[in-house]
């Protein structure tokens, strides 16, 4: 583990920032003030700096409506923008492509005033009709497309698509005028504005989507089905897509961007899929920074005097279980698996210092966290006894884990797997390893129906609301867990419409306790993630929700 000296040198991204973010997380603000920043003048000097950032994996696709992995979002945040942004200090929704908004019909309608004079990077105008084109595209995603691209976020937020319209929170979009658009909902949704900050709801050029057949996944890249549009996204953001090859993605400054263009004219996202190779690239001056610092890198970075910036924990790493595998339908087997897991050892060996043990799937600083959620603890002897009571006869459990990747919630997957496998085998479970390269569709394999009994994964929160954690994971039966609890599903659906306050908080506390009681998965850690930066970087906009747009990076002259 990093020494106490290492910890004192590391820069912590303030818990005060996150606490402010969380305090404002679920209330729906009234009309927002117009943005105080005027559009950049067309005579402003063009940015000239080049910034090279090391990533842990290639993006799975650059259409954020269809790919939700960290590396895809990291890139699309630079190219596309949504109606609503996130204040870097408070975490509250802020004007972005919408300059102000108003709620009506008891929370069932939101009217947005759009920023005028904005164009997409292909020269087409951004207006109310383009907003509706995007919303209606997401709503009308056909089932066949959703099966090909399980990274879609629309259903997780709005609950259903057009083929089950009666179940959907989304009702429709209307262009009131060219610069005013109204989104109608079927019921109140407290986290609606926060949800719109997701990269998945960024605005794409309707013309580019039509020309590049955004809903036709006829292309492939590293085994991932993609559309031509997902290989060349077009938004309104400060950077435009330039190229994507086997190891890097290149973006260049958008000369017609409406806002602050910053210092950086060219961004290169270069993939180094091993932690040591990212570290060495930074030490060699090949990159200006990288994400997903591991415990093994930490002390080396400190000894070399490199900057380390830590994000407040806003993710949960877990051991998933699939109840579509018959033996895992027995709660005593699932409880035995939880009892076999030594969270303390896993965290001490493989996570950055001060990472906390997880007892539930909502981080501690979010409203709805339950201090009394049931946790069985670590007790191998009791685990063995439960397996005997359950009549476990050595049935094989296929354990999927990813190779050649580092995630903010899972810094060293192979090592974490090895420790977990040892602990599970020690209590008598028959574990069969199934290693899958991340780039070979690991995420799709473990979140789709299949033979995965156990798997390693995590969830990084994208906006500060408990629904962003329990809703996508446990709001309905899915291919990842095979979890079926209509009572929990109903409670989650009700909680997301409750106004901020004690009743909503208590409802999420009840939900967290009920999920923990039935053990659909084992939450292990609330990981602290960290970035390493070269001396060239004066400021980096680290964010617990990874809302890190590179116009805000400041470099030495």
XYZ file of C-alpha atoms in Angstrom:
557
model
C 0.000 0.000 0.000
C 1.115 3.606 -0.419
C 2.943 4.878 2.598
C 1.568 7.640 4.798
C 4.104 9.942 3.145
C 2.680 8.994 -0.262
C -0.791 9.814 0.898
C 0.228 13.266 2.129
C 1.801 14.144 -1.217
C -1.163 13.022 -3.276
C -3.681 15.717 -4.173
C -7.180 14.829 -3.042
C -10.092 16.150 -5.088
C -12.100 17.656 -2.330
C -14.714 15.789 -0.431
C -16.171 19.239 0.070
C -16.787 19.440 -3.657
C -18.561 16.104 -3.644
C -20.577 16.935 -0.546
C -21.810 20.081 -2.260
C -22.559 18.007 -5.330
C -24.507 15.500 -3.293
C -26.392 18.098 -1.324
C -27.807 19.391 -4.597
C -28.198 16.017 -6.219
C -31.870 15.287 -6.299
C -33.691 18.588 -6.148
C -35.009 19.860 -9.461
C -33.964 23.483 -9.809
C -36.269 26.156 -11.082
C -35.397 28.245 -14.098
C -31.638 28.379 -14.411
C -29.850 31.653 -14.933
C -28.512 32.391 -18.341
C -24.901 31.381 -18.753
C -22.538 34.052 -17.550
C -19.927 33.151 -20.130
C -20.387 34.821 -23.477
C -19.633 32.879 -26.633
C -16.016 33.070 -27.685
C -15.248 35.616 -30.336
C -14.482 34.274 -33.754
C -11.343 36.419 -33.681
C -9.948 34.607 -30.621
C -6.560 33.012 -31.264
C -6.904 29.339 -32.117
C -5.565 26.929 -29.465
C -2.181 25.505 -30.448
C -1.084 23.151 -27.652
C -1.068 19.380 -28.034
C -2.173 17.256 -25.078
C -1.581 13.495 -25.010
C -3.559 11.422 -22.542
C -2.946 7.759 -21.754
C -6.050 5.572 -21.542
C -6.448 2.054 -20.205
C -8.434 0.737 -23.167
C -9.729 1.638 -26.583
C -13.253 3.109 -26.641
C -16.002 0.625 -27.481
C -17.641 3.149 -29.809
C -18.027 6.899 -30.210
C -21.808 7.115 -30.356
C -22.537 7.821 -26.676
C -26.159 6.765 -27.021
C -24.967 3.210 -27.693
C -21.692 2.892 -25.751
C -21.420 3.697 -22.056
C -17.902 2.616 -21.114
C -15.548 5.090 -19.440
C -13.132 5.441 -22.362
C -15.897 6.048 -24.898
C -17.475 8.691 -22.684
C -14.101 10.330 -22.012
C -13.767 11.054 -25.729
C -17.379 11.861 -26.593
C -17.567 14.433 -23.765
C -15.097 16.493 -25.794
C -17.033 16.205 -29.079
C -20.696 16.315 -28.078
C -22.655 18.361 -25.554
C -26.013 17.934 -23.864
C -28.703 20.404 -22.919
C -27.494 20.499 -19.324
C -23.974 20.595 -17.909
C -22.490 19.957 -14.475
C -21.037 22.715 -12.325
C -17.454 21.684 -11.598
C -17.627 23.056 -8.042
C -21.147 22.294 -6.812
C -22.252 19.495 -9.140
C -25.558 21.265 -9.786
C -27.073 21.221 -13.290
C -25.815 24.214 -15.260
C -26.609 25.793 -18.630
C -24.911 24.202 -21.601
C -26.828 23.939 -24.886
C -29.863 25.094 -22.921
C -29.393 28.479 -21.265
C -32.391 28.142 -18.959
C -35.308 25.853 -18.230
C -38.614 25.688 -16.417
C -40.618 22.821 -14.936
C -44.406 22.594 -15.339
C -47.351 20.202 -15.083
C -46.261 19.055 -11.611
C -42.920 17.818 -12.861
C -44.209 16.186 -16.047
C -42.886 18.790 -18.492
C -39.672 20.764 -18.911
C -39.242 23.655 -21.322
C -35.694 24.532 -22.379
C -34.516 27.792 -23.921
C -31.737 26.854 -26.321
C -28.484 28.645 -26.909
C -28.772 30.530 -30.187
C -26.225 30.701 -32.977
C -24.778 27.246 -32.237
C -23.980 24.909 -35.112
C -22.995 21.271 -35.266
C -19.507 20.529 -36.483
C -20.880 19.670 -39.934
C -22.270 23.211 -40.239
C -25.937 22.338 -39.655
C -27.855 24.404 -37.091
C -28.522 23.284 -33.550
C -32.169 24.031 -32.754
C -35.296 22.594 -31.184
C -35.966 20.226 -34.071
C -32.495 18.689 -33.672
C -33.160 18.167 -29.957
C -36.373 16.307 -30.774
C -34.604 14.289 -33.473
C -32.181 13.002 -30.831
C -34.809 12.244 -28.175
C -37.070 10.509 -30.665
C -34.169 8.464 -31.985
C -33.381 7.176 -28.487
C -37.031 6.488 -27.720
C -37.496 4.555 -30.953
C -34.414 2.347 -30.764
C -35.688 -1.047 -32.028
C -35.225 -4.152 -29.925
C -32.803 -5.614 -32.459
C -30.493 -2.615 -32.046
C -30.719 -2.765 -28.254
C -29.604 -6.391 -28.309
C -26.588 -5.497 -30.428
C -25.651 -2.544 -28.224
C -26.413 -3.292 -24.555
C -24.584 -0.085 -23.556
C -27.654 2.045 -24.258
C -28.648 4.275 -21.334
C -32.109 5.411 -22.395
C -33.989 2.467 -20.910
C -32.057 2.616 -17.641
C -33.188 6.220 -17.185
C -36.588 6.351 -18.875
C -37.542 2.687 -18.235
C -38.850 1.747 -21.686
C -38.712 2.506 -25.411
C -41.487 3.180 -27.902
C -42.350 -0.513 -28.242
C -43.460 -0.386 -24.584
C -44.543 3.249 -24.515
C -47.032 2.739 -21.685
C -44.128 1.817 -19.377
C -41.857 4.689 -20.377
C -41.264 7.876 -18.397
C -40.527 9.650 -21.685
C -43.665 10.858 -23.442
C -42.547 13.183 -26.218
C -40.595 16.153 -27.477
C -42.052 19.276 -29.063
C -40.236 22.098 -30.863
C -42.205 25.063 -29.508
C -40.065 27.502 -31.495
C -36.657 27.170 -33.093
C -35.037 28.082 -29.767
C -37.540 26.558 -27.318
C -38.165 22.858 -26.831
C -40.442 20.999 -24.410
C -39.826 17.482 -23.096
C -42.944 15.794 -21.748
C -42.817 12.951 -19.234
C -45.530 10.485 -18.268
C -44.791 10.978 -14.557
C -42.592 13.136 -12.319
C -38.914 12.131 -12.350
C -36.868 13.903 -9.684
C -33.508 13.137 -11.253
C -34.478 14.198 -14.785
C -32.161 17.208 -15.076
C -29.302 15.300 -13.466
C -29.876 12.427 -15.892
C -29.604 14.794 -18.854
C -25.981 15.438 -17.865
C -25.160 11.878 -18.956
C -22.993 11.750 -22.089
C -25.611 9.339 -23.471
C -27.976 12.289 -23.873
C -25.574 14.532 -25.756
C -26.814 16.067 -28.993
C -25.665 14.527 -32.282
C -26.110 16.161 -35.675
C -29.302 14.683 -37.207
C -27.784 15.092 -40.658
C -24.625 13.208 -39.696
C -26.661 10.439 -38.066
C -28.774 10.063 -41.191
C -25.831 10.182 -43.599
C -23.774 7.712 -41.571
C -26.749 5.460 -40.694
C -26.309 5.736 -36.944
C -28.775 2.942 -36.172
C -27.288 0.467 -38.661
C -24.549 -1.431 -36.825
C -23.054 -2.791 -40.019
C -19.412 -2.134 -39.084
C -17.170 -3.881 -36.590
C -14.125 -2.791 -34.632
C -12.318 -5.206 -32.321
C -15.391 -7.409 -32.507
C -17.774 -4.600 -31.485
C -20.749 -3.948 -33.785
C -20.738 -0.255 -34.692
C -22.365 2.130 -37.107
C -20.407 4.385 -39.426
C -21.536 7.256 -37.188
C -19.971 5.607 -34.124
C -16.652 5.821 -35.970
C -17.057 9.558 -36.679
C -19.331 11.420 -34.223
C -20.540 14.968 -34.918
C -21.668 17.243 -32.100
C -21.432 20.859 -30.958
C -18.511 20.400 -28.556
C -15.146 22.141 -28.342
C -13.337 19.379 -30.242
C -14.038 17.640 -33.531
C -13.223 14.067 -34.375
C -10.114 13.673 -36.549
C -9.051 10.008 -36.573
C -9.144 6.655 -34.798
C -6.495 4.008 -35.392
C -5.462 0.816 -33.615
C -3.944 2.586 -30.632
C -5.202 6.158 -30.506
C -7.996 8.653 -31.121
C -7.200 12.171 -32.285
C -9.398 15.240 -31.762
C -8.795 18.805 -32.915
C -10.171 22.118 -31.701
C -13.539 23.118 -33.147
C -12.807 26.483 -34.786
C -16.510 27.430 -34.683
C -17.107 26.455 -31.053
C -19.495 28.827 -29.275
C -17.642 28.775 -25.926
C -14.155 28.896 -24.452
C -11.736 26.948 -26.649
C -9.034 26.676 -23.961
C -5.345 26.130 -24.710
C -5.376 22.719 -26.356
C -5.652 22.502 -30.137
C -5.014 18.761 -30.489
C -5.851 15.898 -28.118
C -4.355 12.453 -28.590
C -5.905 9.648 -26.548
C -3.318 6.859 -26.662
C -4.089 3.390 -25.299
C -1.693 1.584 -22.965
C -3.558 -1.445 -21.657
C -1.049 -2.300 -18.909
C -0.533 -0.067 -15.842
C 3.256 -0.228 -16.054
C 3.271 0.832 -19.705
C 1.154 3.893 -18.853
C 3.518 4.767 -16.020
C 6.583 4.402 -18.236
C 5.021 6.493 -21.002
C 4.505 9.323 -18.505
C 8.043 9.015 -17.148
C 9.410 9.009 -20.704
C 7.485 12.164 -21.607
C 5.351 10.423 -24.224
C 2.101 11.422 -22.524
C 0.984 14.343 -20.364
C -1.214 12.313 -18.062
C -3.090 9.075 -17.582
C -6.014 7.689 -15.661
C -6.418 4.598 -13.491
C -3.310 4.789 -11.298
C -2.870 1.447 -9.541
C -1.458 0.632 -6.130
C 1.645 -0.725 -7.867
C 2.184 2.615 -9.661
C 1.449 4.892 -6.735
C 4.761 4.841 -4.863
C 6.772 4.920 -8.090
C 4.975 8.090 -9.151
C 5.547 9.711 -5.778
C 9.249 8.832 -5.802
C 9.600 10.438 -9.236
C 7.796 13.563 -8.073
C 4.823 13.214 -10.428
C 1.467 14.812 -9.714
C -1.267 12.479 -8.505
C -4.843 13.721 -8.382
C -7.428 11.609 -6.615
C -11.154 11.655 -7.218
C -13.619 11.226 -4.423
C -15.168 7.747 -4.509
C -18.198 7.648 -6.738
C -18.214 4.062 -7.913
C -18.781 0.577 -6.555
C -16.831 -2.551 -7.477
C -18.687 -5.833 -7.095
C -18.708 -9.584 -7.616
C -21.738 -10.268 -9.796
C -23.887 -13.400 -9.599
C -26.296 -14.614 -12.264
C -29.485 -16.210 -10.906
C -30.302 -17.605 -14.338
C -27.666 -20.211 -13.377
C -29.858 -22.632 -11.341
C -27.592 -23.212 -8.342
C -27.388 -19.448 -7.725
C -31.148 -19.229 -7.287
C -30.516 -20.686 -3.831
C -30.009 -17.756 -1.477
C -27.858 -19.853 0.854
C -25.346 -20.374 -1.959
C -25.292 -16.626 -2.649
C -24.886 -15.912 1.069
C -22.022 -18.420 1.211
C -20.297 -16.576 -1.619
C -20.633 -13.286 0.261
C -19.275 -14.875 3.440
C -16.295 -16.270 1.526
C -15.207 -12.857 0.249
C -12.535 -11.123 2.334
C -13.157 -7.496 1.382
C -10.505 -6.159 3.741
C -7.732 -8.202 2.120
C -8.856 -7.325 -1.399
C -8.906 -3.609 -0.641
C -5.586 -3.628 1.221
C -3.785 -5.414 -1.612
C -5.325 -4.012 -4.768
C -6.931 -0.607 -4.140
C -5.576 2.849 -3.354
C -5.374 3.642 0.348
C -8.560 4.934 2.000
C -10.772 2.934 -0.359
C -13.715 1.855 1.807
C -15.480 -1.482 2.051
C -18.875 -1.528 0.361
C -22.006 -2.831 2.022
C -24.461 -1.718 -0.671
C -24.560 -0.319 -4.196
C -25.074 3.368 -3.313
C -21.960 5.309 -2.176
C -21.981 6.600 1.412
C -22.319 10.311 0.620
C -25.445 9.944 -1.492
C -28.882 10.371 0.018
C -30.429 6.966 0.547
C -27.263 5.279 1.794
C -28.324 2.934 4.595
C -25.944 2.738 7.552
C -27.778 -0.374 8.722
C -27.907 -2.330 5.474
C -27.357 -6.017 6.302
C -23.869 -7.347 5.657
C -22.845 -10.915 6.409
C -19.148 -10.153 6.813
C -16.301 -12.601 6.207
C -16.757 -16.046 7.752
C -15.418 -19.011 5.721
C -16.615 -21.569 8.270
C -20.178 -20.289 8.070
C -19.899 -20.216 4.273
C -19.029 -23.924 4.246
C -21.949 -24.683 6.552
C -24.396 -22.795 4.338
C -23.200 -24.629 1.232
C -23.842 -27.927 3.013
C -27.318 -26.771 4.091
C -28.020 -25.710 0.494
C -27.144 -29.166 -0.805
C -24.325 -27.823 -2.976
C -22.703 -30.764 -4.769
C -19.785 -29.079 -6.451
C -21.697 -27.613 -9.389
C -19.350 -25.688 -11.652
C -19.479 -21.905 -11.473
C -18.013 -20.162 -14.507
C -16.223 -17.043 -13.275
C -15.745 -14.389 -15.983
C -13.094 -11.720 -15.498
C -11.531 -9.165 -17.886
C -8.007 -9.100 -19.275
C -5.898 -6.186 -20.529
C -7.898 -3.398 -18.959
C -7.909 -1.058 -15.982
C -11.172 0.527 -14.884
C -11.620 3.311 -12.308
C -13.474 0.795 -10.131
C -11.219 -2.202 -10.928
C -7.515 -1.336 -11.198
C -6.047 -4.857 -11.529
C -8.761 -7.335 -12.604
C -6.516 -10.394 -12.971
C -5.105 -10.017 -9.452
C -8.536 -9.368 -7.936
C -9.867 -12.462 -9.710
C -6.999 -14.619 -8.429
C -7.633 -13.592 -4.818
C -11.407 -14.045 -5.088
C -11.021 -17.426 -6.784
C -8.744 -18.584 -3.957
C -11.253 -17.432 -1.329
C -14.232 -19.066 -3.056
C -12.388 -22.329 -3.677
C -11.307 -22.430 -0.025
C -14.933 -22.782 1.125
C -15.646 -25.587 -1.350
C -16.972 -23.819 -4.435
C -16.032 -25.223 -7.857
C -14.844 -22.160 -9.761
C -13.944 -22.357 -13.443
C -11.994 -19.334 -14.710
C -13.245 -17.683 -17.910
C -10.819 -14.889 -18.828
C -12.100 -12.586 -21.580
C -10.142 -9.758 -23.144
C -11.922 -6.466 -22.478
C -11.661 -5.568 -26.161
C -13.230 -8.898 -27.080
C -16.642 -7.879 -25.755
C -16.249 -8.628 -22.039
C -18.796 -6.008 -21.012
C -21.424 -7.326 -23.407
C -20.787 -10.935 -22.391
C -21.360 -10.356 -18.670
C -24.315 -7.984 -19.007
C -26.218 -10.157 -21.491
C -28.004 -13.455 -20.789
C -25.460 -16.277 -20.773
C -23.574 -18.887 -18.767
C -21.620 -16.458 -16.591
C -22.282 -17.581 -13.015
C -19.875 -15.095 -11.465
C -18.188 -12.028 -12.896
C -16.129 -8.987 -11.945
C -17.479 -5.562 -12.746
C -18.321 -2.214 -11.225
C -20.502 0.830 -11.702
C -19.216 4.375 -11.942
C -21.874 6.945 -11.128
C -22.578 9.442 -13.872
C -24.777 11.799 -11.877
C -25.390 12.329 -8.199
C -28.645 10.530 -7.507
C -29.174 7.113 -5.885
C -31.370 6.133 -8.826
C -28.273 6.258 -11.053
C -26.906 3.318 -9.052
C -29.817 1.059 -8.083
C -32.008 1.833 -11.113
C -29.758 0.516 -13.917
C -28.486 -2.423 -11.857
C -31.608 -3.622 -10.034
C -34.600 -1.713 -11.431
C -35.694 -4.662 -13.562
C -34.563 -8.135 -14.512
C -31.497 -8.051 -16.732
C -28.980 -10.387 -18.291
C -26.264 -9.524 -15.800
C -27.868 -10.736 -12.576
C -31.061 -12.578 -13.540
C -32.431 -10.835 -10.450
C -36.203 -10.901 -10.084
C -37.857 -9.008 -7.230
C -41.061 -7.209 -8.320
C -41.306 -5.498 -4.923
C -37.864 -3.901 -5.305
C -38.610 -3.006 -8.926
C -41.799 -1.265 -7.799
C -40.072 0.597 -4.975
C -37.339 1.875 -7.289
C -39.945 3.063 -9.798
C -41.796 4.921 -7.046
C -38.693 6.437 -5.433
C -37.448 8.064 -8.621
C -40.634 10.156 -8.797
C -40.664 11.272 -5.169
C -39.606 14.862 -4.430
C -36.332 15.341 -2.589
C -36.833 14.922 1.151
C -37.097 12.434 3.994
C -39.613 10.160 2.288
C -37.406 9.713 -0.777
C -34.302 9.155 1.365
C -36.073 6.529 3.478
C -37.386 4.779 0.378
C -33.858 4.390 -1.024
C -32.593 3.231 2.367
C -35.282 0.537 2.332
C -34.370 -0.415 -1.230
C -30.669 -0.716 -0.341
C -31.443 -2.909 2.659
C -33.758 -5.163 0.634
C -31.189 -5.612 -2.148
C -28.471 -6.391 0.403
C -30.737 -8.926 2.120
C -31.275 -10.931 -1.081
C -27.576 -10.836 -2.183
C -27.920 -10.527 -5.986
C -24.248 -9.514 -6.030
C -21.508 -8.780 -3.514
C -20.502 -5.095 -3.294
C -16.810 -5.086 -2.370
C -15.363 -1.565 -2.504
C -16.008 2.113 -3.093
C -12.742 2.671 -4.963
C -10.788 5.901 -5.000
C -9.531 6.489 -8.532
C -6.510 8.604 -9.388
C -4.810 10.324 -12.314
C -1.115 10.962 -12.846
C 0.014 14.159 -14.590
C 3.267 15.534 -15.936
C 4.838 18.741 -14.639
C 3.541 20.444 -17.770
C -0.014 20.367 -16.399
C -0.971 23.236 -14.092
C -4.630 22.297 -13.671
C -6.815 19.321 -14.539
C -10.624 19.367 -14.016
C -10.924 16.107 -12.073
C -14.535 15.137 -11.386
C -16.112 12.353 -9.304
C -18.577 11.778 -12.173
C -15.734 11.959 -14.758
C -17.124 15.142 -16.321
C -13.657 16.159 -17.492
C -13.633 18.410 -20.573
C -10.147 19.306 -21.749
C -10.823 22.969 -22.522
C -10.413 23.367 -18.748
C -6.932 21.805 -18.673
C -4.306 24.453 -18.020
C -0.739 23.939 -19.248
C 2.497 25.741 -18.540
C 3.386 28.245 -21.263
